[in-house]
mmCIF file of C-alpha atoms in Angstrom:
data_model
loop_
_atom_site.group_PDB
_atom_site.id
_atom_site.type_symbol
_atom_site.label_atom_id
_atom_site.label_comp_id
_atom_site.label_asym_id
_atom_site.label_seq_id
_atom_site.Cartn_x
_atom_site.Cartn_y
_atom_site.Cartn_z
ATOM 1 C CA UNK A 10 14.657 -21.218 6.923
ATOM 2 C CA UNK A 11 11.643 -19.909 6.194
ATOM 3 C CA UNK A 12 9.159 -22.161 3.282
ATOM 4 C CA UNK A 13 7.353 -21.319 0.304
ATOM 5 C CA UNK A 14 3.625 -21.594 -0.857
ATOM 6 C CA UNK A 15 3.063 -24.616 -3.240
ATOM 7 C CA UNK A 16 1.525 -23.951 -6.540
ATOM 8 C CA UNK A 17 -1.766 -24.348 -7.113
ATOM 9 C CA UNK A 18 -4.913 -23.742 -9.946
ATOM 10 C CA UNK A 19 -5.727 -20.257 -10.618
ATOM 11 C CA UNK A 20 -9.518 -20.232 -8.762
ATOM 12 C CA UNK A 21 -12.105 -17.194 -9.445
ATOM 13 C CA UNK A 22 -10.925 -13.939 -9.243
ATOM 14 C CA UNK A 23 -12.936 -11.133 -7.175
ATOM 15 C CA UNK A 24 -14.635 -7.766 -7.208
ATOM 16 C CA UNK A 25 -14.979 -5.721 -4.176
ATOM 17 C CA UNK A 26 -17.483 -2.726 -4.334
ATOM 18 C CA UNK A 27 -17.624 -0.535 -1.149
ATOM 19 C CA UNK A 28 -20.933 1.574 -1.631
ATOM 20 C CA UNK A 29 -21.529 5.176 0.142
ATOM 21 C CA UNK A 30 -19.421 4.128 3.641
ATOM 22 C CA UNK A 31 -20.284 6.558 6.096
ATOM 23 C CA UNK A 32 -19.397 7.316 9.930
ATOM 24 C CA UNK A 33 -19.954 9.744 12.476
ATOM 25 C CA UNK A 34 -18.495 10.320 15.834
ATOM 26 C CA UNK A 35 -21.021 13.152 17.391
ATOM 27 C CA UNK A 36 -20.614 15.596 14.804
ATOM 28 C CA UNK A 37 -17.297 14.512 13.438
ATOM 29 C CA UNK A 38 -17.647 12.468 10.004
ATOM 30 C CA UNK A 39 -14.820 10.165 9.986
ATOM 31 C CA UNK A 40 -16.154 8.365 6.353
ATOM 32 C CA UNK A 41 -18.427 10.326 4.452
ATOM 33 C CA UNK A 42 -20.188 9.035 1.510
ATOM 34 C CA UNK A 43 -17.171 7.149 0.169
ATOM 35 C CA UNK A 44 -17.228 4.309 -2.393
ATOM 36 C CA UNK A 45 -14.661 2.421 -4.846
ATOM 37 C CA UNK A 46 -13.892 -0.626 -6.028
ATOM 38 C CA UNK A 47 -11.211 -2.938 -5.705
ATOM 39 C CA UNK A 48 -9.898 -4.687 -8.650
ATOM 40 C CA UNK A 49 -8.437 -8.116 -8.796
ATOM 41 C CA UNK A 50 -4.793 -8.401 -9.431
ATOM 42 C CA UNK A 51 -3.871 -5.325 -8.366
ATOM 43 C CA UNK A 52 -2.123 -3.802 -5.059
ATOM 44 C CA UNK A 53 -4.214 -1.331 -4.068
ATOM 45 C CA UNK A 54 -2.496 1.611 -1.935
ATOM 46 C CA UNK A 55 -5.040 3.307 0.803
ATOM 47 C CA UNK A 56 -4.161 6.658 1.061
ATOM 48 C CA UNK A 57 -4.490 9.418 3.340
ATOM 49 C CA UNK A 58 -3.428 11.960 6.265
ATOM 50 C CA UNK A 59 -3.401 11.299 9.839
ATOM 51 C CA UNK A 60 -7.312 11.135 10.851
ATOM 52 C CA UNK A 61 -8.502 10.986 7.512
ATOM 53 C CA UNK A 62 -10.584 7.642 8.128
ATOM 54 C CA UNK A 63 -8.597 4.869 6.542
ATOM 55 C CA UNK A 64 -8.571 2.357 9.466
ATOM 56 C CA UNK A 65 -12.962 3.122 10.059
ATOM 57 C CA UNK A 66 -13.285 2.531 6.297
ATOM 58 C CA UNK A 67 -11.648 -0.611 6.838
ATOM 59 C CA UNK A 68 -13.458 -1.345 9.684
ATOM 60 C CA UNK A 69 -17.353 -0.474 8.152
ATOM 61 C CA UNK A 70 -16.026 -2.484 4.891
ATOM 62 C CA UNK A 71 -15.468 -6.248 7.278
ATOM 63 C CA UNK A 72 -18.428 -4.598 8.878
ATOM 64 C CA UNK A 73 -16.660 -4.632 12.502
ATOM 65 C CA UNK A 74 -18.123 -0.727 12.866
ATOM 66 C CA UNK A 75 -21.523 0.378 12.438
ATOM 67 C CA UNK A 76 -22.367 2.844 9.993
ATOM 68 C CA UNK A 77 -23.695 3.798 6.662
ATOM 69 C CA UNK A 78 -23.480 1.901 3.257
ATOM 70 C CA UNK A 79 -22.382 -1.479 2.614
ATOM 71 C CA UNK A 80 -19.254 -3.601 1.225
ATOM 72 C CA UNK A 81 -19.890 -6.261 -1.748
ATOM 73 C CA UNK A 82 -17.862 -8.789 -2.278
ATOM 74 C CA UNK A 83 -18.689 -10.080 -5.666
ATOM 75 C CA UNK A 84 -22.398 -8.938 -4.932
ATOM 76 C CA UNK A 85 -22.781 -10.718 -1.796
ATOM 77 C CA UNK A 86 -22.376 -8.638 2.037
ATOM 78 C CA UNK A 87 -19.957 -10.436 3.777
ATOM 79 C CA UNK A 88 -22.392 -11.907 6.376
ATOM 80 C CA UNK A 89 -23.832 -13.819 3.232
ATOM 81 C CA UNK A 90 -20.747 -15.875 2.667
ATOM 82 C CA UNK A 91 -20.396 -19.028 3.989
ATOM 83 C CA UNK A 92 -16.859 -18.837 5.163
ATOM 84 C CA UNK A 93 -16.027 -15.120 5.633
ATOM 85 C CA UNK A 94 -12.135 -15.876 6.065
ATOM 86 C CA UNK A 95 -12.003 -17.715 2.585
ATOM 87 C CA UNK A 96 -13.184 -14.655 0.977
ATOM 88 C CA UNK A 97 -11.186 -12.157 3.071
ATOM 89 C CA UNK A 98 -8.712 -11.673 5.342
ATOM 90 C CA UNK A 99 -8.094 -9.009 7.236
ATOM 91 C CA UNK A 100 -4.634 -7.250 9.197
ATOM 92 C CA UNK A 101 -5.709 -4.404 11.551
ATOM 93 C CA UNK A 102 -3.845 -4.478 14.182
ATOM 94 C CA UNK A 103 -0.475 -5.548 15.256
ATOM 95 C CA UNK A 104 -1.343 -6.660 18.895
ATOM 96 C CA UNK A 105 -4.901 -8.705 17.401
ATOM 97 C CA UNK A 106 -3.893 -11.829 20.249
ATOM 98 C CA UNK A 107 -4.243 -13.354 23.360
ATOM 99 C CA UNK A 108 -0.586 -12.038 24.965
ATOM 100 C CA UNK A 109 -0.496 -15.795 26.381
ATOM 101 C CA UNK A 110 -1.347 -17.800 23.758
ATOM 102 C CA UNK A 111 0.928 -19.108 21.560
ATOM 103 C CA UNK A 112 2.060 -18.129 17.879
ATOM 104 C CA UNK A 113 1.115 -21.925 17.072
ATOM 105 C CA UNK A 114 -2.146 -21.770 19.322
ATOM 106 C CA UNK A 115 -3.240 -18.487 17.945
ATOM 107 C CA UNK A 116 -3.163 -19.740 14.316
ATOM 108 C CA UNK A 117 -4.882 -23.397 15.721
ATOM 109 C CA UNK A 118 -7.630 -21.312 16.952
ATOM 110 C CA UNK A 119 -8.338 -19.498 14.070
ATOM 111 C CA UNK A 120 -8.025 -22.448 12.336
ATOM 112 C CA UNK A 121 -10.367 -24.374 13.794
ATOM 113 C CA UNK A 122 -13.296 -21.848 13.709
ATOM 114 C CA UNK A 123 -12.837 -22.261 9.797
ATOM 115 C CA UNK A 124 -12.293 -25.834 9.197
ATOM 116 C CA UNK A 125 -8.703 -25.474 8.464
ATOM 117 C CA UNK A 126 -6.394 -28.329 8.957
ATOM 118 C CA UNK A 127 -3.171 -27.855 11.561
ATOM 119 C CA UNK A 128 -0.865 -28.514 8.656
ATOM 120 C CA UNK A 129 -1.890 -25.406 6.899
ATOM 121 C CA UNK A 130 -0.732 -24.018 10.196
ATOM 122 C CA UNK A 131 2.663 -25.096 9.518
ATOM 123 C CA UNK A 132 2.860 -24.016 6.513
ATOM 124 C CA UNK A 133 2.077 -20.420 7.493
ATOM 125 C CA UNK A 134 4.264 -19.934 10.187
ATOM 126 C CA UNK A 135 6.706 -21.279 7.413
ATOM 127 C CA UNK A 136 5.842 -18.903 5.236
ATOM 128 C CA UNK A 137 5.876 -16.056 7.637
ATOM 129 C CA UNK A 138 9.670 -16.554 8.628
ATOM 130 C CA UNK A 139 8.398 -17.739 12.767
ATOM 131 C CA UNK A 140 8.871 -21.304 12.674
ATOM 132 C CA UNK A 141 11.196 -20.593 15.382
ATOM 133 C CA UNK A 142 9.041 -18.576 17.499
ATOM 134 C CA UNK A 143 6.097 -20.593 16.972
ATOM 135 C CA UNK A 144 5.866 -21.953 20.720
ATOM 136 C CA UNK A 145 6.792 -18.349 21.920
ATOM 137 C CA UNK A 146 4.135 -16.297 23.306
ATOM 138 C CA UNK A 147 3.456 -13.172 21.239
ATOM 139 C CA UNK A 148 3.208 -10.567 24.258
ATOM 140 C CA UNK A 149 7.254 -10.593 24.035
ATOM 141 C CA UNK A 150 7.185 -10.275 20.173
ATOM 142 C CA UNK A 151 8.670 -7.337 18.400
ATOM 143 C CA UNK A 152 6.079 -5.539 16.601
ATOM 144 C CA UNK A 153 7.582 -6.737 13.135
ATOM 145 C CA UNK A 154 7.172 -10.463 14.745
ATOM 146 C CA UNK A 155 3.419 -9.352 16.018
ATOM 147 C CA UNK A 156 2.975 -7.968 12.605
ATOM 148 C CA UNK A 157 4.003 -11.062 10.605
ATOM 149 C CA UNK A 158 1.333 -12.969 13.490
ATOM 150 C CA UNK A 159 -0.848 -10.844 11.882
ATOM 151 C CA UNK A 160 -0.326 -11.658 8.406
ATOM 152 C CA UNK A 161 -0.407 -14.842 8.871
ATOM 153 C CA UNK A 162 -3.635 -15.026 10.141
ATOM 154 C CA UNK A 163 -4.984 -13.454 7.834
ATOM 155 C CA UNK A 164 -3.685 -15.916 4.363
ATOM 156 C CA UNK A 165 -4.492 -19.062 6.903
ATOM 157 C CA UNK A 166 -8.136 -19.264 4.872
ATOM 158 C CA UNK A 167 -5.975 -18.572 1.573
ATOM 159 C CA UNK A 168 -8.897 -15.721 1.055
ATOM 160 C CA UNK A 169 -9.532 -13.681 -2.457
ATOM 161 C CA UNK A 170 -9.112 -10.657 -0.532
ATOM 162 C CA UNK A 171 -6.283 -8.945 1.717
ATOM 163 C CA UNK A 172 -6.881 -5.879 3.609
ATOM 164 C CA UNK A 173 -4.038 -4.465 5.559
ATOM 165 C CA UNK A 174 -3.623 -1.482 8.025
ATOM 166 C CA UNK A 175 -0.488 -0.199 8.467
ATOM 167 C CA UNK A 176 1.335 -3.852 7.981
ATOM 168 C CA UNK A 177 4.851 -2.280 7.359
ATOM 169 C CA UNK A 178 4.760 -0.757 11.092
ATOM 170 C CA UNK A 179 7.868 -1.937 13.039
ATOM 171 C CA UNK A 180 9.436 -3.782 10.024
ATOM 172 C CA UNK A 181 13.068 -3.432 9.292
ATOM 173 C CA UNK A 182 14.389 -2.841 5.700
ATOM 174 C CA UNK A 183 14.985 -6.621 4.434
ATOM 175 C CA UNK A 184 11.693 -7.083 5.849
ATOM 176 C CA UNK A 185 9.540 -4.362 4.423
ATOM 177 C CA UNK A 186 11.029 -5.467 0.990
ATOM 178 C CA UNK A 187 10.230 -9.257 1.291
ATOM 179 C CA UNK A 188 6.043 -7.830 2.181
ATOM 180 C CA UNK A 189 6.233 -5.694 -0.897
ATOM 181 C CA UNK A 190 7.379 -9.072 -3.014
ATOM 182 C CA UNK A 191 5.063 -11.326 -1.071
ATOM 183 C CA UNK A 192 1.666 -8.679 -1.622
ATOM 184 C CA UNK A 193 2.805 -7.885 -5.158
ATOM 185 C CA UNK A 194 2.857 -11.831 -5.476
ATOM 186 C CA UNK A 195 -0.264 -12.594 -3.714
ATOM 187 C CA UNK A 196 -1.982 -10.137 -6.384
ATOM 188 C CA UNK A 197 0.058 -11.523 -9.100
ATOM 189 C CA UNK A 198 -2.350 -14.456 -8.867
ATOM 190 C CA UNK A 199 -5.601 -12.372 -9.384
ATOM 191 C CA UNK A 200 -6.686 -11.611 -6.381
ATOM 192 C CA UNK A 201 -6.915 -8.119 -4.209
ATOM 193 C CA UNK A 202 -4.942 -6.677 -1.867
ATOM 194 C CA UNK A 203 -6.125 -3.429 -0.629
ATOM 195 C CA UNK A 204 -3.043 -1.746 1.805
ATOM 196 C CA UNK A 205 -2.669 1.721 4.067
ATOM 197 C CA UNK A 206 0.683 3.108 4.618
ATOM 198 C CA UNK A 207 2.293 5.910 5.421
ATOM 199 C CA UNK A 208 5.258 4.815 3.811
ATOM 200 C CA UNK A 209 4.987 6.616 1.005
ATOM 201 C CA UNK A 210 8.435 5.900 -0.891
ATOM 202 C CA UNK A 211 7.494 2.405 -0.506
ATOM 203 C CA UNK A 212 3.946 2.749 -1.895
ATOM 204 C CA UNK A 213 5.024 3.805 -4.942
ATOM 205 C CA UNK A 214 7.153 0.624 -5.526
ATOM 206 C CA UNK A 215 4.047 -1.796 -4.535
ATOM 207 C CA UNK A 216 0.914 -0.224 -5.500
ATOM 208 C CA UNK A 217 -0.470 -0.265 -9.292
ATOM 209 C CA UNK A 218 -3.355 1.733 -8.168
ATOM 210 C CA UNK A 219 -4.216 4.443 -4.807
ATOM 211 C CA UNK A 220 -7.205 5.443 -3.341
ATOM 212 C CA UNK A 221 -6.948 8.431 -1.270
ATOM 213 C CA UNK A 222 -9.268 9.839 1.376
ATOM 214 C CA UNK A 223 -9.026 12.951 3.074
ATOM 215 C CA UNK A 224 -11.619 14.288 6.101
ATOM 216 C CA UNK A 225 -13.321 10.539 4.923
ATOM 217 C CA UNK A 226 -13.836 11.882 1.676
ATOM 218 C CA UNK A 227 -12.903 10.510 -1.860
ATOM 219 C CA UNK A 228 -10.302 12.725 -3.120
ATOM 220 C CA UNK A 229 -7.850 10.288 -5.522
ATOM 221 C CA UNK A 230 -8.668 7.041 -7.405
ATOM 222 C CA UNK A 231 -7.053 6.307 -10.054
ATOM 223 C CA UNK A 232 -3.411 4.417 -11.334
ATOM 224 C CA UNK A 233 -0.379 5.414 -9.576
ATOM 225 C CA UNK A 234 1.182 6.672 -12.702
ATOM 226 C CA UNK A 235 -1.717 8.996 -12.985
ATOM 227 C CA UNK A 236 -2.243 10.229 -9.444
ATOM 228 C CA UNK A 237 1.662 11.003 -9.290
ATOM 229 C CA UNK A 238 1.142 12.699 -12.707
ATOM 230 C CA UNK A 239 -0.993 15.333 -11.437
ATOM 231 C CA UNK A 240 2.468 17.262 -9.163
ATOM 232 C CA UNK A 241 3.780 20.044 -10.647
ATOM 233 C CA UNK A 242 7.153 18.737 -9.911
ATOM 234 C CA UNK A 243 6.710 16.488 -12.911
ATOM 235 C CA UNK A 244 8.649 19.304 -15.015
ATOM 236 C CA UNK A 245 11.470 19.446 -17.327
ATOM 237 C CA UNK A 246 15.326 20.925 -15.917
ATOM 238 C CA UNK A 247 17.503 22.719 -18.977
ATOM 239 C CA UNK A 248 20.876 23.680 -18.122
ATOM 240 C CA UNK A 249 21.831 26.316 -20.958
ATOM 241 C CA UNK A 250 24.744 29.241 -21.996
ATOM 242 C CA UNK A 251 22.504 30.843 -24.181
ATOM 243 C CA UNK A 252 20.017 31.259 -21.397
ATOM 244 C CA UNK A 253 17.938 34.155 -22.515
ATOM 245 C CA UNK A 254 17.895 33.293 -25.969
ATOM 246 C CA UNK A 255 16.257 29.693 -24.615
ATOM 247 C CA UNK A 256 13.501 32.106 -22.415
ATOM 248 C CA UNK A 257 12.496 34.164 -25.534
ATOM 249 C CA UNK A 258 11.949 30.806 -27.528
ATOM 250 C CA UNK A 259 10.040 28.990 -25.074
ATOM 251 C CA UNK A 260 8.107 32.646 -24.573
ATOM 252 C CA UNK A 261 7.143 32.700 -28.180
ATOM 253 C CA UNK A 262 5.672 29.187 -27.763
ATOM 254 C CA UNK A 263 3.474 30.705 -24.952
ATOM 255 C CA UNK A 264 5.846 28.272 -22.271
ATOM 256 C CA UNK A 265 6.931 30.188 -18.892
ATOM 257 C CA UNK A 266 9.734 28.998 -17.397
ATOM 258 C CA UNK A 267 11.331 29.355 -13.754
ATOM 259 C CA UNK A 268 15.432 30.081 -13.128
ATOM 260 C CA UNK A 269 16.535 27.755 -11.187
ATOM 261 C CA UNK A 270 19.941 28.398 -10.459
ATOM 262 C CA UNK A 271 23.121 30.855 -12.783
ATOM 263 C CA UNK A 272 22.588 28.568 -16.184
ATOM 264 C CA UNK A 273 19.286 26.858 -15.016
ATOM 265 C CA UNK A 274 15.417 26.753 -16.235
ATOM 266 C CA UNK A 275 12.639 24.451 -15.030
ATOM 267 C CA UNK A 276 9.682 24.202 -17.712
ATOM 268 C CA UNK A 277 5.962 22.749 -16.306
ATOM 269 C CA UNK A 278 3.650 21.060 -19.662
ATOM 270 C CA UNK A 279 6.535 20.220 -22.349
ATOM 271 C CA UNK A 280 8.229 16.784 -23.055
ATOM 272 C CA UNK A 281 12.132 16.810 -23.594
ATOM 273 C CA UNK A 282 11.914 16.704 -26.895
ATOM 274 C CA UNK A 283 9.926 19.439 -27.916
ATOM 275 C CA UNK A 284 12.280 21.450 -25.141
ATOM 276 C CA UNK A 285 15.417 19.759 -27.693
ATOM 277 C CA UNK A 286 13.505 20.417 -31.031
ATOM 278 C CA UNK A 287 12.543 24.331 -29.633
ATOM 279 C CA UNK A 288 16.561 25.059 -28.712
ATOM 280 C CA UNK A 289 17.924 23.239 -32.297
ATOM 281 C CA UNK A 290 15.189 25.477 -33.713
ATOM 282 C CA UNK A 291 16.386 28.524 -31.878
ATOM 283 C CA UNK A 292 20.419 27.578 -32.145
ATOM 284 C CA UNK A 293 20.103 27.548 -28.431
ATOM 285 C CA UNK A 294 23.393 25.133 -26.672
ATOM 286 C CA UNK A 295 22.108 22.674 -24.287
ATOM 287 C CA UNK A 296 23.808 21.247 -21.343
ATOM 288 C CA UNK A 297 21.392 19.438 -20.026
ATOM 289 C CA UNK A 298 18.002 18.164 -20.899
ATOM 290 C CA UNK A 299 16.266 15.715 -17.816
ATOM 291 C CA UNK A 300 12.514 15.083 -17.059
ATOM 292 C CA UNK A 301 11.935 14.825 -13.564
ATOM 293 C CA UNK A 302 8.951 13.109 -12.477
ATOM 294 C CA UNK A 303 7.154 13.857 -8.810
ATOM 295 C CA UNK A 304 7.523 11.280 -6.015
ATOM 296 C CA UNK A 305 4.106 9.719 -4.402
ATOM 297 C CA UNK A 306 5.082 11.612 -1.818
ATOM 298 C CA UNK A 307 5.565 14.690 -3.417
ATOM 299 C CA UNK A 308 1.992 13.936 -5.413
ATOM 300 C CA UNK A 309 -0.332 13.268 -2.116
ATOM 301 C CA UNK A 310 1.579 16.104 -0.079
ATOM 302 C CA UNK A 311 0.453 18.389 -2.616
ATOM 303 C CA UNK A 312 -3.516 17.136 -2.874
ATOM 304 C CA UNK A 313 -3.572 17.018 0.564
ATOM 305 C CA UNK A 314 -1.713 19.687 2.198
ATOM 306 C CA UNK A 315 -5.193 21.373 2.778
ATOM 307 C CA UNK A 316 -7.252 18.309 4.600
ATOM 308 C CA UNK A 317 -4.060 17.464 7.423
ATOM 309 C CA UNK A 318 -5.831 16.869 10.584
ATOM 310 C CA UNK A 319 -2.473 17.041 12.826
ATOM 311 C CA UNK A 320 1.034 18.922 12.144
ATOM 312 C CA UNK A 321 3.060 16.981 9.827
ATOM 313 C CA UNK A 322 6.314 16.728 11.286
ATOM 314 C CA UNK A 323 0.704 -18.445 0.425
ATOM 315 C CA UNK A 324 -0.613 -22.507 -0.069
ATOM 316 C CA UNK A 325 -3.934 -23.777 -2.016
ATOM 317 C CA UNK A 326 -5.619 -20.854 -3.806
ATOM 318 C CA UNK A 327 -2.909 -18.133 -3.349
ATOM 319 C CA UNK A 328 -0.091 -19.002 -5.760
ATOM 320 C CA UNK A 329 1.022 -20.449 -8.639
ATOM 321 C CA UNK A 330 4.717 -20.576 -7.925
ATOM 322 C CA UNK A 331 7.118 -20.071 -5.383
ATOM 323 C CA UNK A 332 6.083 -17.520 -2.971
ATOM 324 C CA UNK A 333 9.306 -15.263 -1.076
ATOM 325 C CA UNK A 334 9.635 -16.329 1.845
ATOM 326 C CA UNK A 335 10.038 -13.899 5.092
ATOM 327 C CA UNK A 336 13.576 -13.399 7.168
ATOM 328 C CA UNK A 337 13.449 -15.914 9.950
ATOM 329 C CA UNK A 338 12.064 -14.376 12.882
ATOM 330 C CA UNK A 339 14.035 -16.012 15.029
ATOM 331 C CA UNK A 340 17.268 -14.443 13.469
ATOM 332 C CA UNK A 341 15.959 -10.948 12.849
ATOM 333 C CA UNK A 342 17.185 -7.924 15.028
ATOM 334 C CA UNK A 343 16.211 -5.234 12.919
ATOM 335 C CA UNK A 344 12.090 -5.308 14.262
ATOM 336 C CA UNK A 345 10.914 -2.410 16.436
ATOM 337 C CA UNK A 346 10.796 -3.913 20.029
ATOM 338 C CA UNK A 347 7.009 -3.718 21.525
ATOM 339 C CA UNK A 348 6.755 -2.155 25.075
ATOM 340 C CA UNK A 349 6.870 -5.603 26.848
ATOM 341 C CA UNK A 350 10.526 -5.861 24.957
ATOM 342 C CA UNK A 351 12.060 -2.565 25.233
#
């Protein structure tokens, strides 16, 4: 069975400020000009279409690409911190190990380049649900296994920061809902976690706030409430007899409405209850009255429908409480199988 984090003292929280990030590939700007910054205690969703620069704006913020601008972390560029894995660590890629090194041996070795003790180790692979796979060698992993690996690398140095690419790739359902309570958790405890997906529906239930890019350029940042406020499929549905004498009443309040439907009107701008005051008003029957409020999905197809590029078709500092703990791995059959496993 997989462990939990310990609790701990609540430690400093963090700001990071990424400032005018730009790259080009020949005459191709993957990032241009784009900066934010990340706040702590909040999941922040990375947003964007296929192409659009999320992973290279990842990449130019740990510094790992060269380019334009710089990444602060709480003032300081990252190759002015002491211990760069205590400040932030970083999930990029699924397959980030030597295929014949072990699960246990890959941690070890990260371990040891930061001071880290073998027990925290433990605890990890604990934490991560692959206790039993621990002397397995990751080239036969599933990529849900390789992407917990992943993950747990990058808490080993308990850091202020997480950024993630993509970390719900290859994870089945039970698992992609025990990451969404382990990141909300991790930010829960004032720190930042800073997330790409393209799984939108799920985005929406984690994030608090979204950045989204498109062609590398800033197009979206603001609170997920807000962003998914801006769809005009955030409208109100009346089902109604007296359906003309409800379109001449809205009309005279300057409100168009669309038919959806024999007995059916959809209304863009109005709350429900102005909709309910209007028909009392009017002596207009109502059959139904619901307010129906855009998906993320919905929301960022809409913004970005334009910019598509391609067709769419926990120990120490990180808690204080009981972290949920991750599926064993060992017992899991839902994971994507890699190409070694298939």
């Amino acid at each position: 069975m997989a462990g939990t984090e310990p609790s701990i003292q609540e430690v400093k929280a963090m700001t990071v400020q990424a400032m005018n990030l730009s790259k080009s590939y020949g005459s191709v700007k993957a990032v241009d000009d784009l900066s934010f910054t990340l706040e702590p205690g909040l999941v922040t969703g990375f947003l964007g279409p296929n192409g659009s620069g999320k992973s290279t704006t990842m990449r130019l913020m740990l510094q790992l690409d060269r380019g334009g601008g710089i990444t602060h972390w709480d003032g300081l560029k990252l190759t002015e911190v002491p211990v760069p894995a205590t400040v932030v660590g970083a999930h990029l890629d699924a397959k980030s190990f030597h295929p014949g090194r072990t699960a246990r041996n890959h941690l070890r070795m990260i371990a040891a380049a930061n001071d880290i003790p073998n027990s925290r180790v433990d605890e990890v692979l604990e934490l991560m649900g692959l206790r039993g796979v621990a002397n397995k060698r990751p080239k036969g992993f599933s990529l849900g296994m390789a992407q917990r690996l992943g993950l747990a690398g990058a808490i080993l140095a308990q850091p202020k920061v997480l950024l993630l690419d993509e970390p719900a790739n290859g994870l089945d359902p039970q698992s992609i809902q025990w990451l969404r309570d382990f990141l909300r958790h991790y930010a829960d405890q004032g720190k930042v976690v800073f997330v790409s997906s393209h799984l939108l529906n799920e985005m929406q239930l984690m994030a608090d706030h979204v950045i989204v890019i498109a062609k590398g350029r800033l197009v979206a940042d603001e609170a997920m409430p807000a962003f998914v406020s801006r769809s005009t499929r955030n409208d109100v549905f009346i089902r109604t007899p007296d359906f003309d004498a409800l379109i001449r009443a809205l009309g005279g309040q300057g409100i168009s409405a669309v038919r959806e439907g024999d007995d059916g009107l959809s209304v863009i701008g109005v709350e429900t209850q102005y909709v309910g005051d209007l028909a009392h008003a009017h002596d207009v029957r109502i059959w139904e009255l619901t307010k129906r409020t855009a998906s993320l999905e919905q929301a960022f197809l809409e913004l970005t429908s334009s910019d598509q590029e391609f067709a769419l078709g926990i120990s120490g500092e990180e808690v204080a409480g009981e972290t949920p703990a991750a599926p064993d791995a060992d017992s899991e059959s839902g994971d994507q199988p890699n190409e070694e496993t298939k």
